[in-house]
Short mmCIF file of C-alpha atoms and ligand atoms in Angstrom, two decimals:
data_model
loop_
_atom_site.label_atom_id
_atom_site.label_comp_id
_atom_site.label_asym_id
_atom_site.label_seq_id
_atom_site.Cartn_x
_atom_site.Cartn_y
_atom_site.Cartn_z
CA MET M 23 71.00 24.41 149.73
CA ALA M 24 74.27 24.36 147.83
CA LYS M 25 72.69 23.76 144.40
CA ALA M 26 69.53 25.81 145.00
CA LYS M 27 68.36 28.41 142.48
CA PRO M 28 68.87 32.12 143.39
CA VAL M 29 65.29 32.57 144.67
CA ALA M 30 65.47 29.49 146.90
CA ARG M 31 68.87 30.66 148.19
CA ARG M 32 67.49 34.12 148.93
CA LEU M 33 64.49 32.67 150.80
CA ALA M 34 66.70 30.27 152.74
CA GLY M 35 69.04 33.14 153.70
CA LEU M 36 66.12 35.27 154.84
CA ILE M 37 64.64 32.45 156.93
CA THR M 38 68.02 31.58 158.48
CA ARG M 39 68.50 35.22 159.44
CA ASP M 40 64.99 36.28 160.53
CA GLY M 41 63.00 33.07 161.05
CA PRO M 42 60.07 31.66 159.04
CA VAL M 43 58.48 33.97 156.43
CA SER M 44 54.75 34.43 155.87
CA VAL M 45 53.16 32.70 152.86
CA ALA M 46 52.67 36.20 151.39
CA ARG M 47 56.39 36.99 151.60
CA PHE M 48 57.24 33.58 150.13
CA MET M 49 54.91 34.25 147.17
CA GLU M 50 56.18 37.79 146.70
CA ILE M 51 59.80 36.63 146.44
CA ALA M 52 59.10 33.43 144.47
CA LEU M 53 57.08 35.34 141.86
CA GLY M 54 58.59 38.80 141.79
CA ASP M 55 62.26 38.62 142.81
CA THR M 56 64.25 40.52 140.18
CA ASP M 57 66.95 37.83 140.27
CA GLY M 58 65.16 34.69 139.09
CA GLY M 59 61.60 35.32 140.38
CA TYR M 60 59.01 33.40 138.36
CA TYR M 61 57.69 36.32 136.30
CA ALA M 62 60.98 38.22 136.20
CA ALA M 63 62.74 35.40 134.43
CA ARG M 64 60.43 33.96 131.79
CA ASP M 65 57.52 34.04 129.36
CA PRO M 66 55.40 31.28 130.94
CA PHE M 67 52.53 31.13 128.44
CA GLY M 68 51.37 28.50 125.97
CA ALA M 69 51.89 24.80 125.30
CA ALA M 70 55.66 25.07 125.76
CA GLY M 71 55.27 27.09 128.97
CA ASP M 72 53.39 26.47 132.22
CA PHE M 73 49.81 27.63 131.53
CA THR M 74 47.47 29.13 128.93
CA THR M 75 45.23 32.12 129.60
CA ALA M 76 41.94 33.12 127.92
CA PRO M 77 43.44 35.72 125.53
CA GLU M 78 45.92 33.08 124.35
CA ILE M 79 43.08 30.63 123.64
CA SER M 80 41.25 32.85 121.17
CA GLN M 81 41.20 36.37 119.74
CA MET M 82 37.48 36.41 120.64
CA PHE M 83 38.31 36.99 124.31
CA GLY M 84 40.31 40.20 123.86
CA GLU M 85 37.98 41.46 121.14
CA LEU M 86 34.96 41.10 123.43
CA ILE M 87 36.75 42.81 126.30
CA GLY M 88 37.59 45.61 123.84
CA ALA M 89 33.92 45.84 122.83
CA TRP M 90 32.98 45.98 126.53
CA CYS M 91 35.46 48.85 127.03
CA ALA M 92 33.99 50.76 124.07
CA ASP M 93 30.44 50.24 125.38
CA THR M 94 31.48 51.31 128.89
CA TRP M 95 33.24 54.39 127.50
CA GLN M 96 29.94 55.50 125.93
CA ARG M 97 28.04 54.84 129.16
CA ILE M 98 30.45 57.01 131.17
CA GLY M 99 29.93 59.94 128.79
CA ALA M 100 32.58 59.30 126.10
CA PRO M 101 35.41 61.12 127.93
CA ASP M 102 38.31 62.36 125.79
CA PRO M 103 40.97 61.63 126.88
CA PHE M 104 40.62 58.55 129.07
CA ALA M 105 43.17 56.03 130.34
CA LEU M 106 42.80 52.45 129.10
CA ILE M 107 44.78 50.54 131.70
CA GLU M 108 45.65 46.85 131.79
CA PHE M 109 47.20 45.17 134.81
CA GLY M 110 49.53 42.22 134.15
CA PRO M 111 49.20 42.15 130.33
CA GLY M 112 51.18 38.91 129.85
CA ARG M 113 52.12 38.71 126.19
CA GLY M 114 50.04 41.78 125.31
CA THR M 115 47.58 39.63 123.36
CA LEU M 116 44.44 40.84 125.15
CA MET M 117 45.34 44.50 124.57
CA VAL M 118 46.21 43.95 120.88
CA ASP M 119 42.84 42.21 120.30
CA ALA M 120 40.95 44.79 122.39
CA LEU M 121 42.48 47.72 120.47
CA ARG M 122 41.52 46.09 117.17
CA ALA M 123 37.91 45.86 118.42
CA LEU M 124 38.03 49.47 119.63
CA LYS M 125 38.62 50.62 116.06
CA ALA M 126 34.89 49.99 115.47
CA LEU M 127 34.36 53.14 117.54
CA PRO M 128 37.13 55.45 116.25
CA ALA M 129 36.36 58.28 118.69
CA CYS M 130 36.91 55.86 121.57
CA ARG M 131 40.15 54.51 120.10
CA ASP M 132 41.42 58.06 119.55
CA ALA M 133 40.55 59.09 123.11
CA ALA M 134 42.28 56.06 124.70
CA HIS M 135 45.67 56.52 126.34
CA VAL M 136 46.97 52.98 126.70
CA ARG M 137 48.77 52.24 129.96
CA LEU M 138 50.19 48.85 130.84
CA ILE M 139 51.17 47.81 134.33
CA GLU M 140 53.82 45.14 134.37
CA THR M 141 56.70 44.28 136.70
CA SER M 142 58.39 41.61 134.56
CA THR M 143 61.09 42.98 132.25
CA VAL M 144 60.90 39.83 130.12
CA LEU M 145 57.14 40.25 129.58
CA CYS M 146 57.45 44.04 129.10
CA ALA M 147 59.72 43.28 126.13
CA VAL M 148 57.18 40.79 124.72
CA GLN M 149 54.38 43.37 125.17
CA ARG M 150 56.39 46.15 123.48
CA LYS M 151 56.87 43.88 120.48
CA ALA M 152 53.18 42.94 120.32
CA LEU M 153 52.12 46.60 120.63
CA HIS M 154 54.93 48.03 118.47
CA ASP M 155 52.50 50.03 116.30
CA GLN M 156 50.47 51.43 119.21
CA ASP M 157 51.12 54.38 121.43
CA ALA M 158 51.39 52.91 124.94
CA THR M 159 53.13 53.66 128.21
CA TRP M 160 54.41 51.12 130.76
CA TYR M 161 54.33 51.43 134.56
CA ASN M 162 55.08 49.06 137.40
CA SER M 163 52.15 50.17 139.57
CA LEU M 164 48.89 52.11 139.19
CA PRO M 165 49.86 55.39 137.49
CA PRO M 166 48.57 58.75 138.79
CA ALA M 167 45.01 59.60 137.74
CA ASP M 168 46.01 62.96 136.21
CA GLY M 169 42.35 63.93 136.44
CA ILE M 170 41.21 61.65 133.59
CA PRO M 171 38.71 58.77 133.83
CA ALA M 172 40.03 55.24 133.48
CA ILE M 173 38.77 51.96 132.10
CA ILE M 174 40.82 49.25 133.75
CA ILE M 175 41.10 45.57 132.84
CA ALA M 176 42.87 42.74 134.64
CA ASN M 177 42.72 39.13 133.49
CA GLU M 178 44.32 36.56 135.78
CA PHE M 179 46.17 39.30 137.63
CA LEU M 180 44.64 39.30 141.13
CA ASP M 181 45.38 35.57 141.53
CA ALA M 182 49.11 36.34 141.23
CA LEU M 183 49.09 38.74 144.18
CA PRO M 184 50.40 37.37 147.50
CA ILE M 185 48.01 35.95 150.11
CA ARG M 186 48.44 35.48 153.84
CA GLN M 187 47.18 32.23 155.32
CA PHE M 188 45.92 31.60 158.84
CA VAL M 189 45.53 28.17 160.43
CA LYS M 190 43.22 27.32 163.33
CA SER M 191 45.38 25.43 165.79
CA GLU M 192 44.15 24.26 169.20
CA GLY M 193 41.32 26.76 169.02
CA ALA M 194 43.51 29.79 168.17
CA TRP M 195 44.44 31.34 164.83
CA ARG M 196 48.12 31.39 163.88
CA GLU M 197 49.76 32.64 160.70
CA ARG M 198 50.89 29.92 158.29
CA CYS M 199 54.57 30.46 157.55
CA VAL M 200 57.35 28.83 155.55
CA ASP M 201 60.49 27.44 157.17
CA ILE M 202 63.53 25.48 155.98
CA ASP M 203 62.80 21.75 156.14
CA PRO M 204 65.30 20.30 158.64
CA GLN M 205 64.82 16.83 157.11
CA GLY M 206 65.70 17.78 153.57
CA ASP M 207 66.84 20.34 151.09
CA GLY M 208 63.70 22.41 150.70
CA PHE M 209 60.98 24.23 152.59
CA ARG M 210 58.04 23.21 154.78
CA PHE M 211 55.01 24.92 156.28
CA THR M 212 55.09 25.89 159.94
CA LEU M 213 53.06 28.06 162.29
CA GLY M 214 54.19 31.56 163.14
CA THR M 215 54.62 32.66 166.72
CA GLY M 216 52.39 35.42 168.02
CA VAL M 217 48.74 36.26 167.50
CA PRO M 218 48.08 37.50 163.97
CA GLN M 219 45.36 39.92 162.95
CA THR M 220 42.94 37.58 161.18
CA PRO M 221 40.61 38.56 158.31
CA HIS M 222 37.38 40.26 159.36
CA ALA M 223 35.04 37.28 158.98
CA PRO M 224 33.74 36.61 162.52
CA GLU M 225 31.21 33.91 161.58
CA LEU M 226 33.63 31.93 159.42
CA LEU M 227 36.40 32.20 162.02
CA ALA M 228 34.10 31.01 164.80
CA ALA M 229 32.68 28.08 162.80
CA ALA M 230 36.09 26.83 161.61
CA PHE M 231 37.59 23.57 162.88
CA ASP M 232 41.14 22.92 163.99
CA GLY M 233 43.36 22.65 160.91
CA ASP M 234 41.12 24.91 158.79
CA ILE M 235 42.81 27.64 156.79
CA MET M 236 41.58 31.20 156.14
CA GLU M 237 43.18 33.39 153.51
CA GLU M 238 43.45 37.11 153.02
CA SER M 239 45.30 39.15 150.40
CA PRO M 240 46.26 42.58 151.78
CA ALA M 241 47.72 43.35 148.33
CA ILE M 242 44.35 42.77 146.62
CA VAL M 243 42.41 44.70 149.26
CA SER M 244 44.76 47.66 148.98
CA LEU M 245 44.91 47.69 145.15
CA VAL M 246 41.14 47.30 144.69
CA GLY M 247 40.55 50.02 147.30
CA ASP M 248 42.87 52.38 145.38
CA ILE M 249 41.23 51.60 142.04
CA ALA M 250 37.73 52.05 143.50
CA ALA M 251 38.65 55.38 145.11
CA ARG M 252 40.12 56.58 141.84
CA ILE M 253 37.08 55.55 139.81
CA ALA M 254 34.71 57.11 142.35
CA VAL M 255 36.50 60.45 142.04
CA THR M 256 37.74 60.68 138.43
CA GLY M 257 35.20 58.34 136.81
CA GLY M 258 35.44 55.13 134.84
CA ALA M 259 35.15 51.41 135.43
CA ALA M 260 37.26 48.31 136.06
CA LEU M 261 36.86 44.68 135.02
CA PHE M 262 38.52 41.88 136.98
CA ILE M 263 38.53 38.37 135.52
CA ASP M 264 39.90 35.54 137.60
CA TYR M 265 39.24 32.18 139.11
CA GLY M 266 37.90 32.28 142.61
CA HIS M 267 34.84 32.09 144.83
CA ALA M 268 31.92 34.51 145.05
CA ARG M 269 31.76 34.27 148.86
CA SER M 270 34.52 34.16 151.47
CA ALA M 271 35.11 30.64 152.76
CA VAL M 272 37.65 28.64 154.71
CA GLY M 273 40.06 26.59 152.62
CA ASP M 274 43.60 26.39 151.30
CA THR M 275 43.69 27.62 147.68
CA LEU M 276 47.43 28.20 147.32
CA GLN M 277 48.54 26.30 144.25
CA ALA M 278 51.55 25.91 142.00
CA VAL M 279 51.68 24.94 138.34
CA GLN M 280 54.64 23.94 136.24
CA ARG M 281 54.39 22.67 132.66
CA HIS M 282 50.57 22.58 132.93
CA LYS M 283 50.68 20.24 135.97
CA PRO M 284 50.09 20.93 139.67
CA VAL M 285 53.23 20.79 141.82
CA ASN M 286 53.94 21.36 145.52
CA PRO M 287 53.85 25.17 146.12
CA LEU M 288 57.04 25.04 148.22
CA ASP M 289 59.10 22.79 145.94
CA SER M 290 60.33 25.13 143.22
CA PRO M 291 60.18 28.82 144.20
CA GLY M 292 60.91 30.86 141.09
CA ALA M 293 60.32 27.93 138.73
CA ALA M 294 56.59 27.29 139.27
CA ASP M 295 53.65 29.70 138.99
CA LEU M 296 52.10 30.33 142.40
CA THR M 297 48.52 31.54 142.63
CA ALA M 298 45.53 31.57 144.95
CA HIS M 299 41.80 31.73 144.27
CA VAL M 300 40.40 35.24 144.46
CA ASP M 301 37.93 35.89 147.28
CA PHE M 302 35.46 38.06 145.34
CA GLN M 303 33.49 38.91 148.48
CA ARG M 304 36.61 40.64 149.88
CA VAL M 305 37.13 42.35 146.51
CA ARG M 306 33.55 43.67 146.67
CA GLU M 307 34.04 44.86 150.24
CA ALA M 308 37.29 46.65 149.32
CA ALA M 309 35.65 48.24 146.29
CA ALA M 310 32.62 49.41 148.27
CA ALA M 311 34.91 50.88 150.95
CA GLY M 312 36.71 52.79 148.18
CA GLY M 313 33.40 54.28 146.99
CA ALA M 314 32.82 52.39 143.72
CA ARG M 315 29.70 50.53 142.61
CA CYS M 316 30.18 46.75 142.28
CA TRP M 317 28.81 44.50 139.56
CA GLY M 318 28.91 40.71 139.94
CA PRO M 319 30.81 38.51 140.26
CA ILE M 320 29.19 36.49 137.54
CA ASP M 321 30.49 33.44 135.73
CA GLN M 322 32.78 34.05 132.75
CA GLY M 323 30.48 31.91 130.58
CA SER M 324 27.42 34.08 131.35
CA PHE M 325 29.35 37.31 130.90
CA LEU M 326 30.92 36.39 127.56
CA THR M 327 27.60 35.03 126.30
CA GLN M 328 25.80 38.24 127.25
CA ILE M 329 28.35 40.43 125.50
CA GLY M 330 28.18 38.41 122.30
CA ILE M 331 30.81 35.67 122.10
CA ARG M 332 28.50 33.30 120.19
CA GLU M 333 27.73 35.99 117.60
CA ARG M 334 31.46 36.74 117.22
CA ALA M 335 32.16 33.01 116.76
CA THR M 336 29.49 32.88 114.03
CA GLN M 337 31.13 35.85 112.24
CA LEU M 338 34.56 34.21 112.40
CA ARG M 339 33.22 30.85 111.22
CA ALA M 340 31.72 32.52 108.14
CA ALA M 341 35.24 33.14 106.80
CA ALA M 342 36.88 30.00 108.24
CA ASP M 343 37.99 26.70 106.69
CA THR M 344 37.17 23.37 108.35
CA HIS M 345 40.28 23.34 110.51
CA GLN M 346 39.72 26.95 111.67
CA THR M 347 36.05 26.22 112.37
CA SER M 348 36.95 23.39 114.66
CA ASP M 349 39.49 25.66 116.46
CA ILE M 350 36.81 28.33 116.93
CA ASN M 351 34.37 25.76 118.32
CA ALA M 352 36.99 24.33 120.68
CA ALA M 353 37.93 27.82 121.92
CA LEU M 354 34.28 28.68 122.49
CA THR M 355 33.79 25.54 124.60
CA ARG M 356 36.95 26.25 126.56
CA LEU M 357 36.02 29.86 127.31
CA ILE M 358 32.34 29.44 128.20
CA GLY M 359 31.78 25.71 128.83
CA PRO M 360 30.66 25.00 132.41
CA ALA M 361 33.15 22.14 132.71
CA GLU M 362 35.98 24.36 131.50
CA MET M 363 36.58 28.08 132.23
CA GLY M 364 32.89 29.07 132.05
CA THR M 365 32.06 28.73 135.74
CA LEU M 366 35.47 28.52 137.45
CA PHE M 367 36.36 31.98 136.17
CA LYS M 368 34.35 34.92 137.44
CA ILE M 369 33.99 38.52 136.36
CA LEU M 370 33.58 41.43 138.71
CA ALA M 371 33.26 45.04 137.59
CA LEU M 372 33.52 48.33 139.45
CA SER M 373 32.14 51.58 138.18
CA GLU M 374 31.63 55.15 139.16
CA PRO M 375 28.64 55.17 141.54
CA ARG M 376 26.18 56.93 139.23
CA LEU M 377 26.26 54.27 136.49
CA GLU M 378 22.90 52.48 136.14
CA GLN M 379 23.81 49.78 133.63
CA LEU M 380 26.90 47.94 132.54
CA ALA M 381 27.15 45.51 129.62
CA GLY M 382 27.30 41.87 130.67
CA PHE M 383 25.67 42.32 134.07
CA GLU M 384 22.01 41.77 133.39
CA TYR M 385 21.11 41.67 137.09
CA GLY M 386 22.41 45.19 137.64
CA ALA M 387 24.80 46.53 140.25
CA ASP M 388 25.47 45.21 143.75
CA HIS M 389 24.13 41.82 142.80
CA ASP M 390 26.22 38.70 142.89
CA ALA M 391 25.33 35.55 141.05
C1 SAM J 408 48.89 34.99 134.84
S1 SAM J 408 49.64 36.29 134.00
C2 SAM J 408 48.21 36.96 133.14
C3 SAM J 408 48.61 37.60 131.86
C4 SAM J 408 47.52 38.17 130.98
N1 SAM J 408 46.63 39.05 131.69
C5 SAM J 408 46.75 37.10 130.26
O1 SAM J 408 45.57 36.96 130.52
O2 SAM J 408 47.34 36.41 129.41
C6 SAM J 408 49.98 37.52 135.24
C7 SAM J 408 50.59 38.80 134.70
O3 SAM J 408 50.72 39.74 135.77
C8 SAM J 408 52.08 40.21 135.84
N2 SAM J 408 52.34 40.52 137.25
C9 SAM J 408 52.43 39.64 138.27
N3 SAM J 408 52.57 40.31 139.44
C10 SAM J 408 52.54 41.63 139.14
C11 SAM J 408 52.60 42.84 139.90
N4 SAM J 408 52.73 42.80 141.22
N5 SAM J 408 52.49 44.02 139.26
C12 SAM J 408 52.34 44.06 137.89
N6 SAM J 408 52.29 42.95 137.12
C13 SAM J 408 52.39 41.76 137.73
C14 SAM J 408 52.87 39.07 135.26
O4 SAM J 408 54.16 39.42 134.87
C15 SAM J 408 51.97 38.66 134.09
O5 SAM J 408 52.08 39.55 133.02
#
């Protein structure tokens, strides 16, 4: 690997020294390595980057999430102060739009202590610029509760956390690992030695066929458990928005994207975005174990429609020229259209257990769509 990039060299060195690494370790290094990891080294958003997220499509997305936060703040008793926390804020666009919407309820805006959780120094700098006129504090993991309730948002964050994969092979489950490809210059999948602890899904495991893959993200389970426990004790709510499936299932969802196109997940560690679909059933289980009430998941299209995206689009169109009107219409279709992000993306909320209603979840708590 003479000409390999730093991340590929580091992975190759690790594998040569210790043997194949788990898919989770591969993802962790490819995405987070401080020397050339995917997020550490770049701003990947937009047409010139690798992908576009909902807040980058339209201001309506962040504004509606802000309105949801303000509504939730009232439902939890209008605490002052409270922590408004965003995980993985990207370019800071969602938070800028949300804070603008929060101004409609000045007491809520005044009570909010904005906390951003970001590990990428490049994106931290972009966020600081976007939020230059706001009082905000940055962390690289969930900050201490300090006894105050929290409203937490995370858009396309859970999908960036590492997953482990398990393959059924000759009737037994083995961990899927990554090795150096002896035939070439890169990496290949292999099976780990030993008997791994598989996810707790007895029926799915038993019904699986040889070659089937099961996934589990210990990082998601642990983070959601911590957030749920915090909300159960100090109060508040959390909103997770991501692509994924409502129920656990077998299947390989590891994917890589570079310049808006799918690429082989092992081909360019550090240069391609690596993600996996979120297993919302596991998220619900982790949240329930942490003591929080769960809402959803429901489709992004239903959620945004219930909290007023069509009405917001109508307001914006009233002051728009023809070109802007067509942009608003296109953004609306992209965000809520069933063939676009409307059904692929799901929303799951957690709240303190006593909460009886939460905006956007018309079916109530503990009900998945
Ligand atoms: C796909 S981007 C989503 C950005 C933003 N939420 C949006 O919707 O535009 C993932 C974000 O999570 C950050 N990130 C990834 N892994 C992280 C981790 N372990 N801890 C904190 N932030 C992380 C990335 O740097 C990036 O800001």
